[in-house]
Amino acid sequence: MTVVDQIKDQLDIIEVISGYLSIKKAGRNYKALCPFHSEKTPSFVISPERQIWHCFGCGKGGDIFGFVKEIEGVEFKEALRILADKAGIELKREDPKLVNERVKLAEINEKATEFFHYFLSQDLGQKAFDYLKKRKVNPKTIEQFKIGYAPDNFNALLDFLTKKGYTEQEILKAGLLTQNEQGKIYDKFRGRLIFPIRNPEGKTIAFGGRILKENNKAPKYLNSPQTPTYDKSRIVYNLDQAKTEARKKNQLIIVEGYMDVLAVWQKGNQNVVATSGTALTPGQLTIIKRYTPNILLAFDSDSAGSEATKRGIETAIEKDLNVKIINLGKYKDPDEMIQENPKQWEKAIKDAIPIMDFYFESAFQKIKKITPQAQKQASYAILPLIAKLKSPIDQDHYLKKLSNKLNLEPKILHAEMQNFLREQAKSGKIQGSLRQAEKLNKNRVQITLEEYLVAIILLDPKLQAVILKDLKSSDLTETFPKKLYPLIQEKSKKKVQINFSDIEKNLEQSERTKLNLILIKIEEENKKLTAPLGEAEITTQIQNLRNHTLVKKLKILQKKIQEAEAKKDTNTIKNLTKKITELSQKLSSIQNEG
Ligand SMILES: [Zn+2]
């Protein structure tokens, strides 16, 4: 038994997928809103019987491995690791070098966390500790977030970790060292307050450091570089501690800085994360959407209006997230608001306004009088956002609102929006999503006639006899049906009604998945039929297939004959001509029957 089989034995697909999506029972199967394309009615089907999922909207489908690969955005190896973990199975086959590296990096990050955390409670870290006290961070929070202090020294951490047995190269790879132009290697974080950055599973994978001595030459915040375990475009700070509460409240508060997270957390809103320095990226939003589609942004007014934030928000709208803005009023960040006026923070959360209303407000703030110039200005600011809304109802709502405010016909605005979309398509921005759509189409599970005829034997006892009698192995040309059909023929000699479990053992893992996908697709398609498929229809389909196969074979022979003629190979020509005559006769006899 392979590891993959072992894992599949241990894990139920319903259990795995329900860890990511909210699913509902629908007959024998389960349904969910597809996480891979945007939809309002569920077309994502999970079959516990077949241990398979398939989306009838975007066409993606597969087993638990395929699902984890897609939703985590990882390669097969990583999906294997995640699921093996879940199943409690130890992996032995993984490339030991890679495992070793990942384990080493994780160890180094854990050791570094302890190292920094230790120094916060020492004399050396007094300044950092005082700073936290001044910002009203309490000891419990310091523990929960494992906040630390990096001594103001070029090799304190390097010495500590090399004594623990790690090489300079390994520590460098973990992102904790810096190399200067002369090739000298030294501690990256020095004299800074340290925030360990953890992945959603709670493992420390990077660090953020805040400067304590104001210094114009050094950046206020310094983050770990990209490492084999840290992809900053996919990580938000504190999601590991916020995810449970985010699911429960069905809402996630997003702030900008580490200190904001601490303040909001202490205030009792434990569903809080930070983007820590980056604008919201598509990768971060994909991960956030796993926990809740409702996000509240508490950004200071400068960044809320910035281009980077706007791009992030547009991506969120495209991903069909409900974005609301928390109005911070005169305060520069959530931390300041909570320290100075905690009651107002509570109110600000309740009064958070939908993102579209926020953009309306800021666009119309600048407009004193409705002039043609102002009409243009406001519609250029808002129409692109309306165009991005997923729901036509929302689009209509905001188009009407805009038309009221600007005193313009909705029709005109609608035309203007279409113009805008065309412009954007030309400039290539939408081409990305067109390419995406093409890719989806390629992924779509298309069933060929051969696959259909062979697979339906396993589903429909009435059709089984007809197909087994009519369909010949020689009618099949595709690899998979050609392998499957003789197996079915063989088994059917010993048993009257055979089904999937009878031939399962003779198939490879990937073939089993493929067959299951074909079967679930046929089942779902059959549900849509008003009357079940009859014997006559199947007979016609077999004739069509035979016809098609003969034509295909004839074409191949004709090509071969041309080659033989070029070589003046008379013997081969004679043989081929004989075969062609036979096939042609067969073909015309079939066509006469039909
Ligand atoms: Zn889908």
PDB file of C-alpha atoms in Angstrom, residues 117-274:
ATOM      1  CA  HIS A 117      11.847  36.560  24.104  1.00  0.00           C
ATOM      2  CA  TYR A 118      14.411  35.808  26.807  1.00  0.00           C
ATOM      3  CA  PHE A 119      16.244  39.102  26.285  1.00  0.00           C
ATOM      4  CA  LEU A 120      13.050  41.111  26.708  1.00  0.00           C
ATOM      5  CA  SER A 121      13.057  40.156  30.398  1.00  0.00           C
ATOM      6  CA  GLN A 122      16.786  40.902  30.853  1.00  0.00           C
ATOM      7  CA  ASP A 123      18.547  44.167  31.689  1.00  0.00           C
ATOM      8  CA  LEU A 124      19.660  44.444  28.061  1.00  0.00           C
ATOM      9  CA  GLY A 125      16.021  44.487  26.984  1.00  0.00           C
ATOM     10  CA  GLN A 126      14.849  47.038  29.531  1.00  0.00           C
ATOM     11  CA  LYS A 127      14.342  49.703  26.887  1.00  0.00           C
ATOM     12  CA  ALA A 128      12.127  47.434  24.825  1.00  0.00           C
ATOM     13  CA  PHE A 129      10.176  46.398  27.889  1.00  0.00           C
ATOM     14  CA  ASP A 130       9.638  50.032  28.886  1.00  0.00           C
ATOM     15  CA  TYR A 131       8.424  50.815  25.407  1.00  0.00           C
ATOM     16  CA  LEU A 132       5.791  48.062  25.595  1.00  0.00           C
ATOM     17  CA  LYS A 133       4.735  49.290  29.028  1.00  0.00           C
ATOM     18  CA  LYS A 134       4.370  52.824  27.718  1.00  0.00           C
ATOM     19  CA  ARG A 135       2.183  51.481  24.904  1.00  0.00           C
ATOM     20  CA  LYS A 136       0.089  49.632  27.531  1.00  0.00           C
ATOM     21  CA  VAL A 137       0.913  46.142  26.293  1.00  0.00           C
ATOM     22  CA  ASN A 138       0.260  43.818  29.239  1.00  0.00           C
ATOM     23  CA  PRO A 139       2.417  40.814  30.270  1.00  0.00           C
ATOM     24  CA  LYS A 140      -0.193  38.284  29.134  1.00  0.00           C
ATOM     25  CA  THR A 141      -0.177  39.748  25.624  1.00  0.00           C
ATOM     26  CA  ILE A 142       3.635  39.734  25.581  1.00  0.00           C
ATOM     27  CA  GLU A 143       3.491  36.002  26.352  1.00  0.00           C
ATOM     28  CA  GLN A 144       0.754  35.212  23.823  1.00  0.00           C
ATOM     29  CA  PHE A 145       2.589  36.981  21.020  1.00  0.00           C
ATOM     30  CA  LYS A 146       6.039  35.897  22.276  1.00  0.00           C
ATOM     31  CA  ILE A 147       7.319  39.420  21.797  1.00  0.00           C
ATOM     32  CA  GLY A 148      11.073  39.761  22.170  1.00  0.00           C
ATOM     33  CA  TYR A 149      14.115  41.968  21.979  1.00  0.00           C
ATOM     34  CA  ALA A 150      17.117  41.619  19.682  1.00  0.00           C
ATOM     35  CA  PRO A 151      20.260  42.800  21.517  1.00  0.00           C
ATOM     36  CA  ASP A 152      22.114  45.674  19.872  1.00  0.00           C
ATOM     37  CA  ASN A 153      24.999  43.451  18.849  1.00  0.00           C
ATOM     38  CA  PHE A 154      26.307  42.146  15.517  1.00  0.00           C
ATOM     39  CA  ASN A 155      26.633  38.485  16.430  1.00  0.00           C
ATOM     40  CA  ALA A 156      24.613  37.715  19.569  1.00  0.00           C
ATOM     41  CA  LEU A 157      22.099  35.521  17.726  1.00  0.00           C
ATOM     42  CA  LEU A 158      24.707  34.140  15.317  1.00  0.00           C
ATOM     43  CA  ASP A 159      26.856  32.969  18.249  1.00  0.00           C
ATOM     44  CA  PHE A 160      23.875  31.553  20.112  1.00  0.00           C
ATOM     45  CA  LEU A 161      22.663  29.525  17.126  1.00  0.00           C
ATOM     46  CA  THR A 162      26.082  28.288  15.987  1.00  0.00           C
ATOM     47  CA  LYS A 163      26.676  27.013  19.526  1.00  0.00           C
ATOM     48  CA  LYS A 164      23.401  25.112  19.151  1.00  0.00           C
ATOM     49  CA  GLY A 165      24.889  23.384  16.117  1.00  0.00           C
ATOM     50  CA  TYR A 166      23.503  25.323  13.141  1.00  0.00           C
ATOM     51  CA  THR A 167      25.716  26.514  10.319  1.00  0.00           C
ATOM     52  CA  GLU A 168      26.015  30.111   9.171  1.00  0.00           C
ATOM     53  CA  GLN A 169      24.447  29.124   5.845  1.00  0.00           C
ATOM     54  CA  GLU A 170      21.411  27.609   7.565  1.00  0.00           C
ATOM     55  CA  ILE A 171      20.849  30.681   9.740  1.00  0.00           C
ATOM     56  CA  LEU A 172      21.294  32.905   6.692  1.00  0.00           C
ATOM     57  CA  LYS A 173      18.687  30.849   4.843  1.00  0.00           C
ATOM     58  CA  ALA A 174      16.262  31.339   7.737  1.00  0.00           C
ATOM     59  CA  GLY A 175      16.525  35.086   7.080  1.00  0.00           C
ATOM     60  CA  LEU A 176      18.078  35.971  10.425  1.00  0.00           C
ATOM     61  CA  LEU A 177      21.447  37.139   9.107  1.00  0.00           C
ATOM     62  CA  THR A 178      22.573  39.768   6.647  1.00  0.00           C
ATOM     63  CA  GLN A 179      25.564  39.656   4.351  1.00  0.00           C
ATOM     64  CA  ASN A 180      27.291  42.907   3.406  1.00  0.00           C
ATOM     65  CA  GLU A 181      29.163  43.687   0.188  1.00  0.00           C
ATOM     66  CA  GLN A 182      32.446  42.526   1.679  1.00  0.00           C
ATOM     67  CA  GLY A 183      30.821  39.160   2.347  1.00  0.00           C
ATOM     68  CA  LYS A 184      30.717  39.638   6.101  1.00  0.00           C
ATOM     69  CA  ILE A 185      27.757  37.934   7.757  1.00  0.00           C
ATOM     70  CA  TYR A 186      26.062  39.324  10.883  1.00  0.00           C
ATOM     71  CA  ASP A 187      22.749  39.527  12.797  1.00  0.00           C
ATOM     72  CA  LYS A 188      19.958  41.136  10.786  1.00  0.00           C
ATOM     73  CA  PHE A 189      17.890  42.264  13.772  1.00  0.00           C
ATOM     74  CA  ARG A 190      19.789  44.477  16.209  1.00  0.00           C
ATOM     75  CA  GLY A 191      18.450  46.712  18.979  1.00  0.00           C
ATOM     76  CA  ARG A 192      14.881  46.083  17.905  1.00  0.00           C
ATOM     77  CA  LEU A 193      11.606  45.044  19.464  1.00  0.00           C
ATOM     78  CA  ILE A 194      10.801  41.672  17.860  1.00  0.00           C
ATOM     79  CA  PHE A 195       7.433  40.318  16.704  1.00  0.00           C
ATOM     80  CA  PRO A 196       7.533  36.651  15.685  1.00  0.00           C
ATOM     81  CA  ILE A 197       5.411  36.105  12.557  1.00  0.00           C
ATOM     82  CA  ARG A 198       3.612  32.767  12.549  1.00  0.00           C
ATOM     83  CA  ASN A 199       1.851  30.854   9.802  1.00  0.00           C
ATOM     84  CA  PRO A 200      -1.839  29.929  10.234  1.00  0.00           C
ATOM     85  CA  GLU A 201      -0.743  26.669  11.874  1.00  0.00           C
ATOM     86  CA  GLY A 202       1.068  28.637  14.584  1.00  0.00           C
ATOM     87  CA  LYS A 203       4.674  27.954  13.540  1.00  0.00           C
ATOM     88  CA  THR A 204       7.087  30.886  13.601  1.00  0.00           C
ATOM     89  CA  ILE A 205       8.353  31.474  10.072  1.00  0.00           C
ATOM     90  CA  ALA A 206       9.651  35.053  10.157  1.00  0.00           C
ATOM     91  CA  PHE A 207      10.166  38.137  12.314  1.00  0.00           C
ATOM     92  CA  GLY A 208       9.271  41.791  12.275  1.00  0.00           C
ATOM     93  CA  GLY A 209      11.474  44.225  14.179  1.00  0.00           C
ATOM     94  CA  ARG A 210      10.628  47.742  15.344  1.00  0.00           C
ATOM     95  CA  ILE A 211      13.409  50.211  15.957  1.00  0.00           C
ATOM     96  CA  LEU A 212      13.719  51.601  19.502  1.00  0.00           C
ATOM     97  CA  LYS A 213      16.323  54.335  18.996  1.00  0.00           C
ATOM     98  CA  GLU A 214      15.041  56.858  16.472  1.00  0.00           C
ATOM     99  CA  ASN A 215      17.545  56.793  13.647  1.00  0.00           C
ATOM    100  CA  ASN A 216      17.112  58.367  10.231  1.00  0.00           C
ATOM    101  CA  LYS A 217      19.336  55.857   8.484  1.00  0.00           C
ATOM    102  CA  ALA A 218      17.562  52.700   9.643  1.00  0.00           C
ATOM    103  CA  PRO A 219      13.987  51.807   8.714  1.00  0.00           C
ATOM    104  CA  LYS A 220      11.404  51.980  11.496  1.00  0.00           C
ATOM    105  CA  TYR A 221      10.270  48.442  10.741  1.00  0.00           C
ATOM    106  CA  LEU A 222      12.409  45.630   9.398  1.00  0.00           C
ATOM    107  CA  ASN A 223      10.972  42.287   8.271  1.00  0.00           C
ATOM    108  CA  SER A 224      12.505  38.914   7.461  1.00  0.00           C
ATOM    109  CA  PRO A 225      13.224  38.418   3.766  1.00  0.00           C
ATOM    110  CA  GLN A 226      11.460  35.815   1.667  1.00  0.00           C
ATOM    111  CA  THR A 227      12.669  32.337   2.746  1.00  0.00           C
ATOM    112  CA  PRO A 228      11.785  28.755   1.750  1.00  0.00           C
ATOM    113  CA  THR A 229       9.134  28.785   4.496  1.00  0.00           C
ATOM    114  CA  TYR A 230       8.064  32.462   4.421  1.00  0.00           C
ATOM    115  CA  ASP A 231       6.147  33.920   1.478  1.00  0.00           C
ATOM    116  CA  LYS A 232       5.185  37.404   2.600  1.00  0.00           C
ATOM    117  CA  SER A 233       2.545  37.816  -0.081  1.00  0.00           C
ATOM    118  CA  ARG A 234       0.556  34.991   1.513  1.00  0.00           C
ATOM    119  CA  ILE A 235       0.991  35.701   5.221  1.00  0.00           C
ATOM    120  CA  VAL A 236      -0.945  38.038   7.486  1.00  0.00           C
ATOM    121  CA  TYR A 237       0.237  38.668  11.022  1.00  0.00           C
ATOM    122  CA  ASN A 238      -1.652  36.880  13.831  1.00  0.00           C
ATOM    123  CA  LEU A 239      -3.985  34.791  11.663  1.00  0.00           C
ATOM    124  CA  ASP A 240      -3.014  31.732  13.732  1.00  0.00           C
ATOM    125  CA  GLN A 241      -4.554  33.284  16.846  1.00  0.00           C
ATOM    126  CA  ALA A 242      -7.366  35.154  15.075  1.00  0.00           C
ATOM    127  CA  LYS A 243      -8.752  32.439  12.815  1.00  0.00           C
ATOM    128  CA  THR A 244     -11.059  30.719  15.320  1.00  0.00           C
ATOM    129  CA  GLU A 245     -12.665  33.979  16.408  1.00  0.00           C
ATOM    130  CA  ALA A 246     -12.870  35.152  12.782  1.00  0.00           C
ATOM    131  CA  ARG A 247     -14.861  32.038  11.883  1.00  0.00           C
ATOM    132  CA  LYS A 248     -17.080  32.375  14.942  1.00  0.00           C
ATOM    133  CA  LYS A 249     -17.842  36.069  14.428  1.00  0.00           C
ATOM    134  CA  ASN A 250     -17.751  35.624  10.649  1.00  0.00           C
ATOM    135  CA  GLN A 251     -15.686  38.778  10.449  1.00  0.00           C
ATOM    136  CA  LEU A 252     -12.021  39.733  10.410  1.00  0.00           C
ATOM    137  CA  ILE A 253     -10.535  43.089  11.375  1.00  0.00           C
ATOM    138  CA  ILE A 254      -7.477  44.036   9.330  1.00  0.00           C
ATOM    139  CA  VAL A 255      -5.091  46.663  10.654  1.00  0.00           C
ATOM    140  CA  GLU A 256      -1.724  47.863   9.416  1.00  0.00           C
ATOM    141  CA  GLY A 257       0.768  47.412  12.229  1.00  0.00           C
ATOM    142  CA  TYR A 258       1.868  44.965  14.891  1.00  0.00           C
ATOM    143  CA  MET A 259       1.112  47.457  17.673  1.00  0.00           C
ATOM    144  CA  ASP A 260      -2.417  47.905  16.303  1.00  0.00           C
ATOM    145  CA  VAL A 261      -2.979  44.151  16.483  1.00  0.00           C
ATOM    146  CA  LEU A 262      -1.873  44.113  20.121  1.00  0.00           C
ATOM    147  CA  ALA A 263      -4.152  47.021  21.050  1.00  0.00           C
ATOM    148  CA  VAL A 264      -7.212  45.617  19.274  1.00  0.00           C
ATOM    149  CA  TRP A 265      -6.536  42.154  20.718  1.00  0.00           C
ATOM    150  CA  GLN A 266      -6.301  43.516  24.270  1.00  0.00           C
ATOM    151  CA  LYS A 267      -9.501  45.458  23.699  1.00  0.00           C
ATOM    152  CA  GLY A 268     -11.218  42.089  23.280  1.00  0.00           C
ATOM    153  CA  ASN A 269     -11.483  41.827  19.489  1.00  0.00           C
ATOM    154  CA  GLN A 270      -9.437  38.693  18.947  1.00  0.00           C
ATOM    155  CA  ASN A 271     -10.422  38.462  15.278  1.00  0.00           C
ATOM    156  CA  VAL A 272      -7.647  40.850  14.259  1.00  0.00           C
ATOM    157  CA  VAL A 273      -4.723  40.530  11.846  1.00  0.00           C
ATOM    158  CA  ALA A 274      -2.212  42.927  10.291  1.00  0.00           C
TER     159      ALA A 274
END
